[in-house]
Amino acid sequence: MAERTVLVTGATGLVGTEVVAQLLTTTNSKIYVLVRANSEEEAAGRLRALWWGDETLVNSVGKRVQPITGDIIKPLDTPHMDITHVIHCAAETGVQKSRRELRNINIDGTRHVVRMAELLPHLQRFIHVSTAYVAGTQSGVITEDGPLATQFYSQYEQSKAEAEQIVRAATVPYIICRSGMIVGNSQTGRTRNFNTIYYVLKLILQGKMRVLPISSKQTVNLIPVDHVAQQVVNLAFAPGAEGHTFHLTPSADSLPQAGELVEAVRAWAKANLSIDIPKPIYLPLPMLRTIGKRYNAGQEAKKRSLLSNLTALMPYFFDDHVFDRTNTDQFAGKYQLNWRSYLPTLLEFACRHNFMRVNDNTIFQQAVQRRESRHYPITYYNITAHGTEHVTGHEMNMMVNGYVNLLHEYGVKPGDKVALSGINCAEHAAIDNAIGLAGAVSVPIYYTTPADEIALLMAKSGVRLFFVGDERVMTNVEGLSENIQIIPFGPMKKEGSPSWTNYTGQSASHLTLSSELATIRYTSGTTGEPKGVMFSYSQLKWMGEVLTNLLSWHDRNSEMRYLSFLPMSHVVEGILAAYAPYCMLCKAKIYYLTNFQMLTQALPKVRPTVFFSVPRFYEKLWEQIEQNPLGQRYLMMSNGPLKRLTATLLRRAVLRKAGLDKCSQLLVGSAPISEELLLHFRQLGIEIYNAYGQTEAPLITLSRLDDNVIPSIGTPLPDTTVDIAPDGELVVSGPQVALGYYNLDTTTFKDGKLYTGDLGHKDTDGHVYISGRKKDMLITSYGKNINCTKIEQRLMDISCVEHAVLVGEQRPYCTALLWTTGNNDTLATDVERMNQQLSHPEQVKRYLIISTPLSIARGELTPNLKVKRNVVIEHYAQQIETLYANG
């Protein structure tokens, strides 16, 4: 038998999680955790999902931390006879819960845990985690070992008081630990629920609490959860502590006053969210405490609303208890934390998660819940050639449910591969959601993918079902294996086709482990065969959450309008943009453009609040400015007041006409954009923010509001590190780095790090700059290293050049193949001007205009329209030789 073996209940909750973390880092104890699950495997999966992001906790599951199944609302079997300590953290803390819910967990649950503990032959101590608010309506100094209150401000308080009585009446060597108002971890901010004080903090940050019905001198009893956990673990093993009660609360002289707390929040918001929160008016209304008490006395659960939430919390914001710490100071030491030191960490974590509950739901489960929200509805729109179709969140969930049932009907099991390709539409998104809920692995395919490549990808990934919603794809799947079932959707549906409407019964849910494979996203294959990039469920959720952080606080709390027009197989559209709306608590309208050619007509109708596109969109936008009479006049002006005034008028006109006048951020990515173009837009007063990522890590860095350093690609995302290898390669580590390639060993991923193949550097402020691709370097016959991407980008900055391929490997000088549009009369002059800005070896001595468009079918373009340089050079080898004829 181990010297100390600890059983922890409530390990999936806030306090229990921190207690396990403390046990791991400060003791050598063997740890069992009681988890509500059908099997120990399922219990382990729940723990890993909830603890994801904490490497120590996640890696401990199945090793020092052994999950055992059980539900405290039912009698418990004696799990392991070697248990020496039981730390009972499981509790229902919702003040607005019904009396029945509170009794089931807090009273009956405690009774069941105590009875189980009484049967443990080696039990040394039973630690019951309670709340200081069992003091109820008592006032003044509350002693630790004094009598319990008889009247309470809520059913929650009463249930915890009754639980203490059960512990005291038992035959176990107990201690009782009563915490104050628990907030997140003082070091990380980590918490589960954003209730109690968090609810008020959110309202303050949103500018919705201009009047506070309390005194500015009212103290607030905040206690970080890691401090509570540390004290619980210390007291669990403290000699002589048996039979005592401990107040795990701050000392009276270290409590923040409401006025101090609010001022600190206002200062933090100004520095970190760039918002000025008006100073509130303090208007003490003590009668609200009594009103709150009466409201909380109701035995039924309360409906959540602004008024209901505030009313339920009122007794705790008129708290006049003074909690004695005599026992705690003696056995655990004096309280030494300063609330000002950890408040910024709490606020940063809360805002990063948009004050949304942190749970073990997958992003697909979270999407279903968000769509049913009455306060923050999500609505979908299909923009078609015939008009706009409207789909409510509830209707979307019905569609998702139908597709889950359809998948089950076709025998799809967890882990099976299901391909998906088609136009952007709500149904496309519903199928993706259904695949995730069924526990299957989605395999999105570009609708421009040639037939032979589709067959290759199906074979590589082992797809058994293929949803097709585009005519081009339907034509290309005729030769696929008979083992692959084709299911049409969207415009491809015909009479007799399988339809979700035939499967409307309630779908069975599948418990998915966060570490399981969720999707395979194929690379474009610019340098070879496409590779299947693997992402887990937890990664998809993290990417959805982190993207919302890149929006301003105002935008995260205002109605969001988003236009989905890039192919949904693209990682930006299909992962980042597809899942981010479900990680915000705001009204959202998501528009799907069924025909990419309608983009310029759709944007003014949607007027999105955030917009992402490839560089070519912005290049065309600038070309329109150059062709606009006012734009031409502006470009001819000298710097001065008149040009600034013209810029203002032109900027407003351009953005309004483009439908981008309501955008808070214009983002660009997926390919390099010209530094000159970004500076042109900046001079006009339009900021465009560079985003950098790869299929293997969809978003790595981003230029931020108030930190847009051109030509950098911004700074790394949270939890993300970008290092520079000795040869200049960018090496990335972070939660967005893929699990690897499907069925392919590679040196691209090493020890959880992504070797990007991009060359670059960082400045002292952490901004990252890219200079090119390792594979995009050519070496001339004179031994000069030339960056192809750099020169090709300069060529494509010339207005008439659509594509450029640089040639020069083992040649005496550089030449180029060019594909042009429109008038190219000034091309020779433009190339000469470009050459003047390049070193001699980099200069393009000759070029050839190719009249035949680049083709996906001939393998010259990837499905997402990137140029395959090696294929193009091979196809035009004869023409290239003419560029080097006669020296």
CSV table of N, CA and C in Angstrom, one decimal, residues 256-331:
chain,number,residue,atom,x,y,z
A,256,PRO,N,-10.4,43.6,-1.5
A,256,PRO,CA,-10.6,44.8,-2.3
A,256,PRO,C,-11.9,45.5,-2.0
A,257,GLN,N,-12.0,46.8,-2.1
A,257,GLN,CA,-13.2,47.5,-2.0
A,257,GLN,C,-13.8,47.6,-3.4
A,258,ALA,N,-15.1,47.7,-3.5
A,258,ALA,CA,-15.7,47.7,-4.9
A,258,ALA,C,-15.2,48.8,-5.7
A,259,GLY,N,-15.0,50.0,-5.1
A,259,GLY,CA,-14.5,51.2,-5.9
A,259,GLY,C,-13.1,50.9,-6.4
A,260,GLU,N,-12.2,50.3,-5.6
A,260,GLU,CA,-10.9,50.0,-6.0
A,260,GLU,C,-10.9,49.0,-7.1
A,261,LEU,N,-11.7,48.0,-7.0
A,261,LEU,CA,-11.8,46.9,-7.9
A,261,LEU,C,-12.2,47.4,-9.3
A,262,VAL,N,-13.3,48.3,-9.3
A,262,VAL,CA,-13.8,48.8,-10.5
A,262,VAL,C,-12.7,49.7,-11.2
A,263,GLU,N,-12.0,50.5,-10.4
A,263,GLU,CA,-11.0,51.4,-11.0
A,263,GLU,C,-9.9,50.6,-11.6
A,264,ALA,N,-9.5,49.5,-11.0
A,264,ALA,CA,-8.5,48.6,-11.5
A,264,ALA,C,-8.9,47.9,-12.8
A,265,VAL,N,-10.2,47.6,-12.9
A,265,VAL,CA,-10.8,47.0,-14.1
A,265,VAL,C,-10.8,48.0,-15.2
A,266,ARG,N,-11.2,49.2,-14.9
A,266,ARG,CA,-11.2,50.3,-15.9
A,266,ARG,C,-9.8,50.6,-16.5
A,267,ALA,N,-8.8,50.6,-15.6
A,267,ALA,CA,-7.5,50.9,-16.1
A,267,ALA,C,-7.0,49.7,-16.9
A,268,TRP,N,-7.3,48.5,-16.5
A,268,TRP,CA,-6.8,47.3,-17.3
A,268,TRP,C,-7.5,47.4,-18.7
A,269,ALA,N,-8.8,47.7,-18.7
A,269,ALA,CA,-9.5,47.7,-20.0
A,269,ALA,C,-9.0,48.7,-21.0
A,270,LYS,N,-8.6,49.9,-20.4
A,270,LYS,CA,-8.0,50.9,-21.3
A,270,LYS,C,-6.7,50.5,-21.9
A,271,ALA,N,-5.9,49.8,-21.1
A,271,ALA,CA,-4.5,49.4,-21.5
A,271,ALA,C,-4.6,48.2,-22.4
A,272,ASN,N,-5.5,47.3,-22.2
A,272,ASN,CA,-5.5,46.0,-22.9
A,272,ASN,C,-6.6,45.8,-23.9
A,273,LEU,N,-7.7,46.5,-23.8
A,273,LEU,CA,-8.8,46.4,-24.7
A,273,LEU,C,-9.1,47.7,-25.5
A,274,SER,N,-8.3,48.7,-25.2
A,274,SER,CA,-8.4,50.0,-25.8
A,274,SER,C,-9.9,50.6,-25.7
A,275,ILE,N,-10.5,50.4,-24.5
A,275,ILE,CA,-11.8,51.0,-24.3
A,275,ILE,C,-11.8,51.8,-23.1
A,276,ASP,N,-12.5,52.9,-23.1
A,276,ASP,CA,-12.7,53.8,-22.0
A,276,ASP,C,-14.1,53.5,-21.3
A,277,ILE,N,-14.0,52.9,-20.2
A,277,ILE,CA,-15.3,52.6,-19.5
A,277,ILE,C,-15.6,53.8,-18.6
A,278,PRO,N,-16.8,54.3,-18.7
A,278,PRO,CA,-17.2,55.5,-17.9
A,278,PRO,C,-17.2,55.1,-16.4
A,279,LYS,N,-16.8,56.0,-15.6
A,279,LYS,CA,-16.8,55.8,-14.1
A,279,LYS,C,-18.2,55.6,-13.6
A,280,PRO,N,-18.5,54.5,-12.9
A,280,PRO,CA,-19.9,54.3,-12.5
A,280,PRO,C,-20.3,55.2,-11.4
A,281,ILE,N,-21.6,55.2,-11.2
A,281,ILE,CA,-22.2,55.9,-10.1
A,281,ILE,C,-22.5,54.9,-9.0
A,282,TYR,N,-22.1,55.1,-7.8
A,282,TYR,CA,-22.4,54.2,-6.7
A,282,TYR,C,-23.7,54.6,-5.9
A,283,LEU,N,-24.7,53.8,-6.0
A,283,LEU,CA,-26.0,54.2,-5.3
A,283,LEU,C,-26.4,53.0,-4.5
A,284,PRO,N,-25.9,52.9,-3.2
A,284,PRO,CA,-26.2,51.8,-2.3
A,284,PRO,C,-27.7,51.6,-2.1
A,285,LEU,N,-28.2,50.4,-2.4
A,285,LEU,CA,-29.6,50.1,-2.2
A,285,LEU,C,-29.7,48.8,-1.4
A,286,PRO,N,-29.5,48.9,0.0
A,286,PRO,CA,-29.4,47.7,0.8
A,286,PRO,C,-30.6,46.7,0.8
A,287,MET,N,-31.8,47.3,0.4
A,287,MET,CA,-33.0,46.4,0.3
A,287,MET,C,-32.8,45.3,-0.8
A,288,LEU,N,-31.9,45.5,-1.7
A,288,LEU,CA,-31.7,44.5,-2.7
A,288,LEU,C,-31.2,43.2,-2.2
A,289,ARG,N,-30.5,43.3,-1.0
A,289,ARG,CA,-30.1,42.1,-0.3
A,289,ARG,C,-31.3,41.2,0.1
A,290,THR,N,-32.3,41.8,0.6
A,290,THR,CA,-33.5,41.1,1.0
A,290,THR,C,-34.2,40.6,-0.2
A,291,ILE,N,-34.3,41.4,-1.2
A,291,ILE,CA,-35.0,41.0,-2.4
A,291,ILE,C,-34.3,39.8,-3.0
A,292,GLY,N,-33.0,39.8,-3.0
A,292,GLY,CA,-32.2,38.7,-3.5
A,292,GLY,C,-32.4,37.4,-2.7
A,293,LYS,N,-32.5,37.6,-1.3
A,293,LYS,CA,-32.8,36.5,-0.4
A,293,LYS,C,-34.1,35.8,-0.7
A,294,ARG,N,-35.1,36.7,-0.9
A,294,ARG,CA,-36.5,36.1,-1.2
A,294,ARG,C,-36.5,35.4,-2.6
A,295,TYR,N,-35.8,36.0,-3.5
A,295,TYR,CA,-35.8,35.5,-4.9
A,295,TYR,C,-35.1,34.1,-4.8
A,296,ASN,N,-34.0,34.0,-4.1
A,296,ASN,CA,-33.3,32.7,-4.0
A,296,ASN,C,-34.0,31.7,-3.2
A,297,ALA,N,-35.0,32.1,-2.4
A,297,ALA,CA,-35.7,31.1,-1.6
A,297,ALA,C,-36.6,30.2,-2.4
A,298,GLY,N,-36.9,30.6,-3.6
A,298,GLY,CA,-37.7,29.7,-4.5
A,298,GLY,C,-37.1,28.4,-4.8
A,299,GLN,N,-37.9,27.4,-4.8
A,299,GLN,CA,-37.3,26.0,-4.9
A,299,GLN,C,-37.1,25.6,-6.3
A,300,GLU,N,-37.7,26.3,-7.3
A,300,GLU,CA,-37.5,25.9,-8.7
A,300,GLU,C,-36.3,26.7,-9.3
A,301,ALA,N,-35.8,26.1,-10.3
A,301,ALA,CA,-34.6,26.8,-11.0
A,301,ALA,C,-35.1,28.1,-11.6
A,302,LYS,N,-34.2,29.1,-11.6
A,302,LYS,CA,-34.5,30.4,-12.1
A,302,LYS,C,-34.1,30.5,-13.5
A,303,LYS,N,-34.9,31.2,-14.3
A,303,LYS,CA,-34.5,31.4,-15.7
A,303,LYS,C,-33.4,32.5,-15.7
A,304,ARG,N,-32.4,32.2,-16.6
A,304,ARG,CA,-31.2,33.1,-16.6
A,304,ARG,C,-31.5,34.3,-17.5
A,305,SER,N,-31.3,35.5,-17.0
A,305,SER,CA,-31.5,36.7,-17.7
A,305,SER,C,-30.7,37.8,-16.9
A,306,LEU,N,-30.5,38.9,-17.5
A,306,LEU,CA,-29.8,40.0,-16.8
A,306,LEU,C,-30.3,40.3,-15.5
A,307,LEU,N,-31.6,40.5,-15.4
A,307,LEU,CA,-32.3,40.8,-14.1
A,307,LEU,C,-32.2,39.7,-13.1
A,308,SER,N,-32.5,38.5,-13.6
A,308,SER,CA,-32.4,37.3,-12.8
A,308,SER,C,-31.0,37.1,-12.2
A,309,ASN,N,-30.0,37.1,-13.0
A,309,ASN,CA,-28.7,36.9,-12.6
A,309,ASN,C,-28.2,37.9,-11.5
A,310,LEU,N,-28.5,39.2,-11.8
A,310,LEU,CA,-28.1,40.2,-10.8
A,310,LEU,C,-28.9,40.1,-9.5
A,311,THR,N,-30.2,39.8,-9.6
A,311,THR,CA,-31.0,39.6,-8.4
A,311,THR,C,-30.5,38.5,-7.5
A,312,ALA,N,-30.1,37.4,-8.1
A,312,ALA,CA,-29.6,36.2,-7.4
A,312,ALA,C,-28.3,36.5,-6.7
A,313,LEU,N,-27.5,37.4,-7.3
A,313,LEU,CA,-26.2,37.7,-6.7
A,313,LEU,C,-26.2,38.8,-5.7
A,314,MET,N,-27.3,39.5,-5.5
A,314,MET,CA,-27.3,40.7,-4.7
A,314,MET,C,-26.8,40.5,-3.2
A,315,PRO,N,-27.3,39.3,-2.6
A,315,PRO,CA,-26.8,39.2,-1.2
A,315,PRO,C,-25.3,39.1,-1.0
A,316,TYR,N,-24.6,38.7,-2.1
A,316,TYR,CA,-23.1,38.6,-2.0
A,316,TYR,C,-22.4,39.9,-2.2
A,317,PHE,N,-23.1,40.9,-2.7
A,317,PHE,CA,-22.5,42.2,-2.9
A,317,PHE,C,-22.9,43.2,-1.8
A,318,PHE,N,-23.6,42.6,-0.8
A,318,PHE,CA,-23.8,43.4,0.5
A,318,PHE,C,-23.3,42.6,1.7
A,319,ASP,N,-22.3,41.8,1.4
A,319,ASP,CA,-21.7,40.9,2.4
A,319,ASP,C,-21.1,41.7,3.5
A,320,ASP,N,-21.5,41.4,4.8
A,320,ASP,CA,-20.9,42.1,5.9
A,320,ASP,C,-20.3,41.1,6.9
A,321,HIS,N,-20.0,39.9,6.4
A,321,HIS,CA,-19.3,38.9,7.2
A,321,HIS,C,-17.9,39.2,7.4
A,322,VAL,N,-17.3,38.9,8.5
A,322,VAL,CA,-15.9,39.0,8.8
A,322,VAL,C,-15.5,37.6,9.2
A,323,PHE,N,-14.7,36.9,8.3
A,323,PHE,CA,-14.4,35.5,8.5
A,323,PHE,C,-13.1,35.4,9.3
A,324,ASP,N,-13.3,34.8,10.5
A,324,ASP,CA,-12.1,34.5,11.3
A,324,ASP,C,-11.2,33.5,10.7
A,325,ARG,N,-9.9,33.6,10.8
A,325,ARG,CA,-8.9,32.7,10.2
A,325,ARG,C,-8.0,32.1,11.3
A,326,THR,N,-8.4,32.0,12.5
A,326,THR,CA,-7.5,31.5,13.6
A,326,THR,C,-7.0,30.1,13.2
A,327,ASN,N,-7.9,29.2,12.9
A,327,ASN,CA,-7.4,27.8,12.6
A,327,ASN,C,-6.5,27.8,11.3
A,328,THR,N,-7.0,28.5,10.3
A,328,THR,CA,-6.3,28.5,9.0
A,328,THR,C,-4.9,29.1,9.2
A,329,ASP,N,-4.7,30.2,9.9
A,329,ASP,CA,-3.4,30.9,10.1
A,329,ASP,C,-2.5,29.9,10.9
A,330,GLN,N,-3.1,29.2,11.9
A,330,GLN,CA,-2.2,28.3,12.7
A,330,GLN,C,-1.7,27.1,11.9
A,331,PHE,N,-2.6,26.5,11.0
A,331,PHE,CA,-2.2,25.2,10.4
A,331,PHE,C,-1.7,25.4,8.9
